[in-house]
PDB file of C-alpha atoms in Angstrom:
ATOM      1  CA  UNK A   1     156.223  28.680 116.004  1.00 64.00           C
ATOM      2  CA  UNK A   2     152.628  27.487 116.142  1.00 78.00           C
ATOM      3  CA  UNK A   3     150.727  28.887 119.126  1.00 80.00           C
ATOM      4  CA  UNK A   4     147.159  28.353 120.208  1.00 87.00           C
ATOM      5  CA  UNK A   5     145.009  31.389 120.930  1.00 87.00           C
ATOM      6  CA  UNK A   6     145.440  30.880 124.657  1.00 87.00           C
ATOM      7  CA  UNK A   7     149.236  30.567 124.406  1.00 85.00           C
ATOM      8  CA  UNK A   8     149.383  33.656 122.211  1.00 86.00           C
ATOM      9  CA  UNK A   9     147.238  35.635 124.676  1.00 84.00           C
ATOM     10  CA  UNK A  10     149.565  34.635 127.522  1.00 86.00           C
ATOM     11  CA  UNK A  11     152.603  35.591 125.431  1.00 86.00           C
ATOM     12  CA  UNK A  12     151.143  39.022 124.642  1.00 83.00           C
ATOM     13  CA  UNK A  13     150.225  39.577 128.288  1.00 83.00           C
ATOM     14  CA  UNK A  14     153.798  38.831 129.377  1.00 84.00           C
ATOM     15  CA  UNK A  15     155.364  40.981 126.654  1.00 86.00           C
ATOM     16  CA  UNK A  16     153.042  43.975 127.100  1.00 86.00           C
ATOM     17  CA  UNK A  17     153.864  46.491 129.801  1.00 82.00           C
ATOM     18  CA  UNK A  18     151.166  47.301 132.328  1.00 83.00           C
ATOM     19  CA  UNK A  19     149.418  50.577 131.608  1.00 81.00           C
ATOM     20  CA  UNK A  20     149.237  53.030 134.510  1.00 87.00           C
ATOM     21  CA  UNK A  21     145.462  53.442 134.152  1.00 89.00           C
ATOM     22  CA  UNK A  22     144.908  55.995 136.915  1.00 92.00           C
ATOM     23  CA  UNK A  23     147.784  58.180 135.707  1.00 92.00           C
ATOM     24  CA  UNK A  24     146.530  57.957 132.100  1.00 92.00           C
ATOM     25  CA  UNK A  25     142.976  58.871 133.101  1.00 93.00           C
ATOM     26  CA  UNK A  26     144.137  61.752 135.258  1.00 95.00           C
ATOM     27  CA  UNK A  27     146.469  63.081 132.549  1.00 93.00           C
ATOM     28  CA  UNK A  28     143.733  62.905 129.898  1.00 93.00           C
ATOM     29  CA  UNK A  29     141.262  64.632 132.202  1.00 94.00           C
ATOM     30  CA  UNK A  30     143.648  67.413 133.202  1.00 95.00           C
ATOM     31  CA  UNK A  31     145.126  68.114 129.755  1.00 94.00           C
ATOM     32  CA  UNK A  32     141.792  67.795 127.928  1.00 92.00           C
ATOM     33  CA  UNK A  33     140.145  69.981 130.540  1.00 93.00           C
ATOM     34  CA  UNK A  34     142.926  72.539 130.275  1.00 94.00           C
ATOM     35  CA  UNK A  35     142.523  72.722 126.484  1.00 94.00           C
ATOM     36  CA  UNK A  36     138.772  73.210 126.879  1.00 92.00           C
ATOM     37  CA  UNK A  37     139.325  75.833 129.597  1.00 95.00           C
ATOM     38  CA  UNK A  38     141.674  77.720 127.273  1.00 94.00           C
ATOM     39  CA  UNK A  39     138.965  77.572 124.614  1.00 94.00           C
ATOM     40  CA  UNK A  40     136.423  78.988 127.046  1.00 96.00           C
ATOM     41  CA  UNK A  41     138.870  81.739 128.005  1.00 97.00           C
ATOM     42  CA  UNK A  42     139.323  82.619 124.334  1.00 96.00           C
ATOM     43  CA  UNK A  43     135.533  82.831 123.964  1.00 96.00           C
ATOM     44  CA  UNK A  44     135.264  85.189 126.924  1.00 97.00           C
ATOM     45  CA  UNK A  45     138.081  87.372 125.591  1.00 97.00           C
ATOM     46  CA  UNK A  46     136.506  87.592 122.152  1.00 97.00           C
ATOM     47  CA  UNK A  47     133.147  88.513 123.671  1.00 96.00           C
ATOM     48  CA  UNK A  48     134.842  91.170 125.801  1.00 96.00           C
ATOM     49  CA  UNK A  49     136.635  92.572 122.748  1.00 96.00           C
ATOM     50  CA  UNK A  50     133.288  93.043 121.020  1.00 95.00           C
ATOM     51  CA  UNK A  51     133.229  90.148 118.568  1.00 95.00           C
ATOM     52  CA  UNK A  52     129.574  89.544 117.628  1.00 95.00           C
ATOM     53  CA  UNK A  53     128.001  86.683 119.576  1.00 92.00           C
ATOM     54  CA  UNK A  54     127.227  84.609 116.459  1.00 93.00           C
ATOM     55  CA  UNK A  55     130.899  84.775 115.406  1.00 95.00           C
ATOM     56  CA  UNK A  56     132.544  83.982 118.756  1.00 96.00           C
ATOM     57  CA  UNK A  57     132.279  80.194 118.387  1.00 94.00           C
ATOM     58  CA  UNK A  58     133.736  80.225 114.883  1.00 94.00           C
ATOM     59  CA  UNK A  59     136.577  82.540 115.858  1.00 96.00           C
ATOM     60  CA  UNK A  60     137.366  80.409 118.910  1.00 95.00           C
ATOM     61  CA  UNK A  61     137.496  77.246 116.778  1.00 93.00           C
ATOM     62  CA  UNK A  62     139.794  78.927 114.273  1.00 94.00           C
ATOM     63  CA  UNK A  63     142.131  80.127 117.027  1.00 95.00           C
ATOM     64  CA  UNK A  64     142.243  76.687 118.669  1.00 94.00           C
ATOM     65  CA  UNK A  65     143.017  75.004 115.335  1.00 92.00           C
ATOM     66  CA  UNK A  66     145.778  77.567 114.754  1.00 93.00           C
ATOM     67  CA  UNK A  67     147.216  77.046 118.243  1.00 94.00           C
ATOM     68  CA  UNK A  68     147.137  73.260 117.817  1.00 92.00           C
ATOM     69  CA  UNK A  69     148.912  73.535 114.457  1.00 90.00           C
ATOM     70  CA  UNK A  70     151.466  75.991 115.845  1.00 93.00           C
ATOM     71  CA  UNK A  71     152.228  73.799 118.873  1.00 94.00           C
ATOM     72  CA  UNK A  72     152.565  70.796 116.555  1.00 90.00           C
ATOM     73  CA  UNK A  73     154.947  72.685 114.270  1.00 88.00           C
ATOM     74  CA  UNK A  74     157.038  73.694 117.298  1.00 92.00           C
ATOM     75  CA  UNK A  75     157.088  70.043 118.514  1.00 89.00           C
ATOM     76  CA  UNK A  76     155.327  71.040 121.732  1.00 93.00           C
ATOM     77  CA  UNK A  77     152.010  69.290 121.098  1.00 92.00           C
ATOM     78  CA  UNK A  78     153.671  65.865 121.106  1.00 89.00           C
ATOM     79  CA  UNK A  79     155.137  66.580 124.544  1.00 92.00           C
ATOM     80  CA  UNK A  80     151.694  67.599 125.802  1.00 93.00           C
ATOM     81  CA  UNK A  81     150.218  64.417 124.279  1.00 91.00           C
ATOM     82  CA  UNK A  82     152.760  62.287 126.166  1.00 91.00           C
ATOM     83  CA  UNK A  83     151.130  63.457 129.395  1.00 90.00           C
ATOM     84  CA  UNK A  84     147.554  63.997 128.208  1.00 91.00           C
ATOM     85  CA  UNK A  85     147.052  60.997 125.938  1.00 89.00           C
ATOM     86  CA  UNK A  86     143.472  60.904 124.688  1.00 87.00           C
ATOM     87  CA  UNK A  87     142.826  64.258 126.346  1.00 89.00           C
ATOM     88  CA  UNK A  88     144.701  65.856 123.448  1.00 89.00           C
ATOM     89  CA  UNK A  89     142.789  63.930 120.780  1.00 82.00           C
ATOM     90  CA  UNK A  90     139.250  64.888 121.624  1.00 73.00           C
ATOM     91  CA  UNK A  91     139.321  68.709 121.452  1.00 74.00           C
ATOM     92  CA  UNK A  92     139.588  70.469 118.100  1.00 85.00           C
ATOM     93  CA  UNK A  93     143.322  70.915 118.674  1.00 88.00           C
ATOM     94  CA  UNK A  94     143.694  67.168 118.197  1.00 86.00           C
ATOM     95  CA  UNK A  95     142.244  67.548 114.702  1.00 82.00           C
ATOM     96  CA  UNK A  96     144.754  70.227 113.760  1.00 84.00           C
ATOM     97  CA  UNK A  97     147.537  68.054 115.177  1.00 85.00           C
ATOM     98  CA  UNK A  98     146.299  65.140 113.044  1.00 81.00           C
ATOM     99  CA  UNK A  99     146.457  67.328 109.927  1.00 81.00           C
ATOM    100  CA  UNK A 100     149.808  69.015 110.585  1.00 82.00           C
ATOM    101  CA  UNK A 101     151.799  66.000 111.858  1.00 80.00           C
ATOM    102  CA  UNK A 102     151.771  63.958 108.612  1.00 78.00           C
ATOM    103  CA  UNK A 103     152.434  67.082 106.558  1.00 73.00           C
ATOM    104  CA  UNK A 104     155.517  67.879 108.639  1.00 75.00           C
ATOM    105  CA  UNK A 105     156.728  64.288 108.519  1.00 72.00           C
ATOM    106  CA  UNK A 106     156.678  64.151 104.730  1.00 69.00           C
ATOM    107  CA  UNK A 107     157.805  67.719 103.922  1.00 64.00           C
ATOM    108  CA  UNK A 108     161.242  66.392 102.926  1.00 67.00           C
ATOM    109  CA  UNK A 109     159.570  64.735  99.917  1.00 69.00           C
ATOM    110  CA  UNK A 110     158.677  68.152  98.529  1.00 67.00           C
ATOM    111  CA  UNK A 111     155.742  70.520  98.661  1.00 63.00           C
ATOM    112  CA  UNK A 112     153.428  68.692  96.240  1.00 66.00           C
ATOM    113  CA  UNK A 113     154.335  65.031  96.740  1.00 66.00           C
ATOM    114  CA  UNK A 114     155.117  65.377 100.424  1.00 63.00           C
ATOM    115  CA  UNK A 115     153.287  68.061 102.367  1.00 63.00           C
ATOM    116  CA  UNK A 116     150.130  68.550 100.305  1.00 66.00           C
ATOM    117  CA  UNK A 117     149.619  64.860  99.565  1.00 67.00           C
ATOM    118  CA  UNK A 118     150.135  63.675 103.144  1.00 68.00           C
ATOM    119  CA  UNK A 119     148.374  66.539 104.946  1.00 67.00           C
ATOM    120  CA  UNK A 120     145.082  64.629 105.117  1.00 68.00           C
ATOM    121  CA  UNK A 121     146.525  61.133 105.594  1.00 70.00           C
ATOM    122  CA  UNK A 122     144.991  60.845 109.060  1.00 67.00           C
ATOM    123  CA  UNK A 123     142.271  63.494 109.025  1.00 69.00           C
ATOM    124  CA  UNK A 124     141.054  62.716 105.492  1.00 74.00           C
ATOM    125  CA  UNK A 125     138.879  59.731 106.378  1.00 77.00           C
ATOM    126  CA  UNK A 126     137.365  61.697 109.255  1.00 72.00           C
ATOM    127  CA  UNK A 127     136.475  64.523 106.872  1.00 75.00           C
ATOM    128  CA  UNK A 128     135.093  62.180 104.213  1.00 81.00           C
ATOM    129  CA  UNK A 129     132.847  60.288 106.610  1.00 82.00           C
ATOM    130  CA  UNK A 130     131.850  63.457 108.486  1.00 81.00           C
ATOM    131  CA  UNK A 131     130.854  65.286 105.304  1.00 86.00           C
ATOM    132  CA  UNK A 132     129.183  62.161 103.924  1.00 90.00           C
ATOM    133  CA  UNK A 133     127.171  61.680 107.112  1.00 90.00           C
ATOM    134  CA  UNK A 134     126.187  65.362 107.045  1.00 91.00           C
ATOM    135  CA  UNK A 135     124.913  65.033 103.476  1.00 93.00           C
ATOM    136  CA  UNK A 136     122.952  61.870 104.287  1.00 95.00           C
ATOM    137  CA  UNK A 137     121.436  63.378 107.450  1.00 93.00           C
ATOM    138  CA  UNK A 138     120.566  66.526 105.523  1.00 93.00           C
ATOM    139  CA  UNK A 139     118.834  64.536 102.791  1.00 95.00           C
ATOM    140  CA  UNK A 140     116.889  62.520 105.370  1.00 95.00           C
ATOM    141  CA  UNK A 141     115.820  65.726 107.123  1.00 93.00           C
ATOM    142  CA  UNK A 142     114.836  67.356 103.826  1.00 93.00           C
ATOM    143  CA  UNK A 143     112.847  64.307 102.671  1.00 94.00           C
ATOM    144  CA  UNK A 144     111.123  63.999 106.049  1.00 93.00           C
ATOM    145  CA  UNK A 145     110.130  67.684 105.872  1.00 92.00           C
ATOM    146  CA  UNK A 146     108.278  67.028 102.623  1.00 90.00           C
ATOM    147  CA  UNK A 147     105.751  64.798 104.385  1.00 85.00           C
TER     148      UNK A 147
END
């Protein structure tokens, strides 16, 4: 079957279901906003419980990563993502979901060759490029401070 680009584009358009754009946008906004609101609530609770101000942000991030991992392990995060779409990817809980999901999928292959090898299959490149960019930006800042 030899198709031109135009014929292929028409074929894909016919075969692809229409995306409910408004519903997707609304779901992402509501779920993403809810996750961020929960994060803000955690910050307020930690402040109220006397956690030092400089540690509140770190503690909140740790708790959100834990909650994202826990909800992923309980197969709840995927259900939330069905409604929230990209709204579940952007907050820090999306990162913990990206780390835990591959690890859970490959746990049947064993602890070393399954879970620990696959744990960073999705999040690994993000970490590598994030750390690499941080090092480069730091070096640029350091060199620029010398002049």
